C-alpha cells in the first residue's frame, strides 16, 4: 500500500432498534424511547438523526457503546410477574455481544435485565435471567428467568414466539432526545 494514502475502515452494517421501556431507574425521560445499536465488531460511535418529515434530518444522539442485541430461537410461555420461572429456556441468537450469568443476589439487585418484544408493536416485556449458557457460537440459553419486571407482565401475558427481539438493558441503549411533541 502507498504510505501517503491513509487506510480507512469501511462502515459496517449497524442494527438499530427503538425500544419503548417503562421507567427503570427513575432518571429516564418518561416519553423518550431508547435506541439500541449493534454491529459486529463495534466500531462506533453511531449517529442517530431525527426529523418530522423525510427530509431535514438533524443529529439527535451519538450512541457510543454497542448493545447486546439478538433474536429468540425458541418461544416462551406467558409471564407471571415477580416469580422465578424455572421451566422456560430462552434460546437467543446474538447479532453482537454476549451474555453472562449472575448470582441470584445480583439479579434481585437489577442485573441481567433484558427487553423482549416483537420489535414492531411497541410492546416490550422486561425480564431478567440468572443463568446464561453458550449453546453454540453466538447462541445462548437463558434460564432462571424473572418475568414481567417493572410492570411489564401485561406485555408478556401471551408469551413470546421464536423470532422475538431481545436487547440487554445494561446501559448501552440510550434515550433519544425527542421532546414529547416530537414523539
Tab-separated table of C-alpha atoms in Angstrom:
chain	number	residue	atom	x	y	z
A	1	UNK	CA	0.000	0.000	0.000
A	2	UNK	CA	1.020	3.575	-0.619
A	3	UNK	CA	2.044	5.105	2.757
A	4	UNK	CA	0.790	8.501	1.586
A	5	UNK	CA	-2.797	7.201	1.372
A	6	UNK	CA	-4.318	6.582	4.825
A	7	UNK	CA	-6.084	3.282	5.325
A	8	UNK	CA	-9.782	3.610	6.044
A	9	UNK	CA	-12.076	1.170	7.726
A	10	UNK	CA	-15.372	0.881	5.851
A	11	UNK	CA	-18.570	1.393	7.776
A	12	UNK	CA	-20.197	-1.838	8.850
A	13	UNK	CA	-23.889	-2.503	8.741
A	14	UNK	CA	-25.421	-1.496	12.044
A	15	UNK	CA	-28.608	-2.916	13.522
A	16	UNK	CA	-30.717	-0.252	15.281
A	17	UNK	CA	-33.863	-0.926	17.283
A	18	UNK	CA	-36.095	1.531	19.123
A	19	UNK	CA	-37.373	0.304	22.488
A	20	UNK	CA	-40.196	1.945	24.449
A	21	UNK	CA	-39.430	0.969	28.044
A	22	UNK	CA	-41.015	1.706	31.392
A	23	UNK	CA	-39.070	3.827	33.848
A	24	UNK	CA	-36.377	1.503	35.188
A	25	UNK	CA	-34.111	3.779	37.242
A	26	UNK	CA	-36.299	6.853	37.713
A	27	UNK	CA	-33.732	9.008	35.911
A	28	UNK	CA	-35.257	8.484	32.450
A	29	UNK	CA	-37.299	10.986	30.475
A	30	UNK	CA	-40.783	9.391	30.646
A	31	UNK	CA	-41.716	9.867	26.969
A	32	UNK	CA	-38.368	9.218	25.280
A	33	UNK	CA	-37.686	5.914	23.531
A	34	UNK	CA	-34.392	4.113	23.923
A	35	UNK	CA	-32.291	3.302	20.889
A	36	UNK	CA	-30.057	0.235	20.846
A	37	UNK	CA	-27.476	-0.165	18.097
A	38	UNK	CA	-25.361	-3.248	17.437
A	39	UNK	CA	-22.666	-4.136	14.949
A	40	UNK	CA	-20.058	-6.842	14.892
A	41	UNK	CA	-17.417	-5.756	15.595
A	42	UNK	CA	-18.427	-2.495	17.246
A	43	UNK	CA	-16.706	0.416	15.527
A	44	UNK	CA	-18.933	3.216	16.905
A	45	UNK	CA	-19.899	5.822	17.609
A	46	UNK	CA	-23.127	5.710	15.614
A	47	UNK	CA	-25.055	8.893	14.847
A	48	UNK	CA	-28.849	8.911	15.196
A	49	UNK	CA	-30.668	11.565	13.183
A	50	UNK	CA	-34.279	12.721	13.567
A	51	UNK	CA	-36.795	14.686	11.517
A	52	UNK	CA	-40.533	15.224	11.496
A	53	UNK	CA	-40.535	14.600	7.720
A	54	UNK	CA	-38.431	12.577	5.312
A	55	UNK	CA	-36.012	15.482	4.903
A	56	UNK	CA	-34.160	17.978	7.067
A	57	UNK	CA	-32.653	15.406	9.404
A	58	UNK	CA	-30.612	16.742	12.333
A	59	UNK	CA	-28.295	14.946	14.736
A	60	UNK	CA	-30.301	13.669	17.691
A	61	UNK	CA	-27.873	11.461	19.585
A	62	UNK	CA	-24.498	9.735	19.370
A	63	UNK	CA	-24.509	6.109	20.522
A	64	UNK	CA	-21.033	5.400	21.847
A	65	UNK	CA	-21.462	1.826	23.051
A	66	UNK	CA	-22.796	-1.177	21.179
A	67	UNK	CA	-25.786	-3.052	22.530
A	68	UNK	CA	-26.194	-6.770	23.043
A	69	UNK	CA	-28.960	-7.466	20.548
A	70	UNK	CA	-30.454	-10.674	19.194
A	71	UNK	CA	-33.491	-12.750	18.289
A	72	UNK	CA	-35.074	-15.674	20.070
A	73	UNK	CA	-34.828	-19.144	18.573
A	74	UNK	CA	-37.406	-20.602	20.958
A	75	UNK	CA	-40.734	-19.368	22.245
A	76	UNK	CA	-41.511	-18.800	25.901
A	77	UNK	CA	-44.856	-19.053	27.631
A	78	UNK	CA	-46.852	-16.342	29.388
A	79	UNK	CA	-45.207	-14.162	32.013
A	80	UNK	CA	-46.098	-14.331	35.670
A	81	UNK	CA	-44.636	-11.171	37.158
A	82	UNK	CA	-42.242	-11.248	40.095
A	83	UNK	CA	-41.757	-15.037	40.265
A	84	UNK	CA	-38.825	-17.164	39.208
A	85	UNK	CA	-39.573	-19.057	36.011
A	86	UNK	CA	-37.566	-22.260	36.203
A	87	UNK	CA	-39.382	-24.014	33.354
A	88	UNK	CA	-38.785	-21.856	30.287
A	89	UNK	CA	-35.483	-21.942	28.422
A	90	UNK	CA	-34.990	-18.909	26.226
A	91	UNK	CA	-32.544	-19.616	23.383
A	92	UNK	CA	-31.186	-16.419	21.814
A	93	UNK	CA	-29.012	-15.881	18.721
A	94	UNK	CA	-26.957	-12.716	19.174
A	95	UNK	CA	-26.120	-10.282	16.388
A	96	UNK	CA	-23.471	-8.750	18.641
A	97	UNK	CA	-22.240	-9.038	22.213
A	98	UNK	CA	-22.522	-11.799	24.768
A	99	UNK	CA	-24.431	-12.777	27.893
A	100	UNK	CA	-23.026	-13.720	31.298
A	101	UNK	CA	-24.589	-15.425	34.290
A	102	UNK	CA	-25.145	-13.547	37.541
A	103	UNK	CA	-25.782	-14.583	41.113
A	104	UNK	CA	-29.332	-14.575	42.451
A	105	UNK	CA	-28.481	-11.584	44.655
A	106	UNK	CA	-27.181	-9.597	41.664
A	107	UNK	CA	-30.283	-10.406	39.611
A	108	UNK	CA	-32.502	-9.316	42.504
A	109	UNK	CA	-30.461	-6.081	42.576
A	110	UNK	CA	-31.216	-5.420	38.886
A	111	UNK	CA	-28.528	-7.311	36.946
A	112	UNK	CA	-29.193	-9.081	33.632
A	113	UNK	CA	-32.292	-7.102	32.661
A	114	UNK	CA	-33.449	-7.821	29.151
A	115	UNK	CA	-36.218	-6.335	26.975
A	116	UNK	CA	-38.090	-8.788	24.763
A	117	UNK	CA	-40.641	-7.796	22.147
A	118	UNK	CA	-41.682	-8.182	18.542
A	119	UNK	CA	-39.787	-5.026	17.531
A	120	UNK	CA	-42.849	-3.603	15.772
A	121	UNK	CA	-45.888	-3.184	18.017
A	122	UNK	CA	-44.127	-1.249	20.760
A	123	UNK	CA	-44.935	-3.897	23.389
A	124	UNK	CA	-41.900	-4.918	25.430
A	125	UNK	CA	-41.541	-7.152	28.457
A	126	UNK	CA	-38.649	-6.618	30.822
A	127	UNK	CA	-37.290	-9.851	32.218
A	128	UNK	CA	-34.124	-10.873	33.996
A	129	UNK	CA	-32.093	-14.034	33.781
A	130	UNK	CA	-29.743	-15.703	36.229
A	131	UNK	CA	-28.019	-18.303	34.056
A	132	UNK	CA	-26.571	-17.866	30.560
A	133	UNK	CA	-25.089	-20.939	28.894
A	134	UNK	CA	-23.382	-20.969	25.499
A	135	UNK	CA	-25.340	-23.350	23.270
A	136	UNK	CA	-23.327	-22.774	20.068
A	137	UNK	CA	-21.328	-19.847	18.670
A	138	UNK	CA	-23.340	-16.641	19.279
A	139	UNK	CA	-26.279	-18.654	20.670
A	140	UNK	CA	-27.101	-18.665	24.393
A	141	UNK	CA	-29.660	-20.417	26.551
A	142	UNK	CA	-31.073	-18.220	29.313
A	143	UNK	CA	-32.696	-19.864	32.338
A	144	UNK	CA	-33.952	-18.977	35.807
A	145	UNK	CA	-35.966	-16.051	34.484
A	146	UNK	CA	-37.711	-13.286	36.418
A	147	UNK	CA	-40.556	-12.288	34.115
A	148	UNK	CA	-42.761	-9.210	33.857
A	149	UNK	CA	-40.405	-6.867	35.648
A	150	UNK	CA	-41.064	-3.105	36.029
A	151	UNK	CA	-44.798	-3.538	35.437
A	152	UNK	CA	-44.462	-5.289	32.057
A	153	UNK	CA	-46.253	-8.534	32.943
A	154	UNK	CA	-49.191	-7.496	30.738
A	155	UNK	CA	-46.877	-7.210	27.711
A	156	UNK	CA	-45.632	-10.740	28.359
A	157	UNK	CA	-49.058	-12.194	29.186
A	158	UNK	CA	-49.245	-14.020	25.850
A	159	UNK	CA	-45.635	-15.173	25.899
A	160	UNK	CA	-43.222	-14.565	23.034
A	161	UNK	CA	-42.763	-16.563	19.838
A	162	UNK	CA	-39.467	-17.564	18.264
A	163	UNK	CA	-38.149	-14.605	16.289
A	164	UNK	CA	-38.768	-12.063	19.042
A	165	UNK	CA	-36.197	-9.292	19.514
A	166	UNK	CA	-34.092	-9.078	22.681
A	167	UNK	CA	-31.998	-6.165	23.950
A	168	UNK	CA	-29.792	-6.361	27.038
A	169	UNK	CA	-30.545	-3.396	29.306
A	170	UNK	CA	-27.002	-2.821	30.500
A	171	UNK	CA	-26.776	0.927	29.900
A	172	UNK	CA	-25.779	0.662	26.227
A	173	UNK	CA	-29.278	1.527	24.899
A	174	UNK	CA	-29.689	5.297	25.297
A	175	UNK	CA	-32.722	7.519	25.278
A	176	UNK	CA	-33.401	9.634	22.230
A	177	UNK	CA	-33.502	13.383	22.665
A	178	UNK	CA	-37.050	13.682	21.328
A	179	UNK	CA	-39.476	16.057	23.016
A	180	UNK	CA	-42.966	14.915	23.924
A	181	UNK	CA	-44.436	16.663	20.864
A	182	UNK	CA	-41.855	15.016	18.553
A	183	UNK	CA	-42.630	11.528	19.753
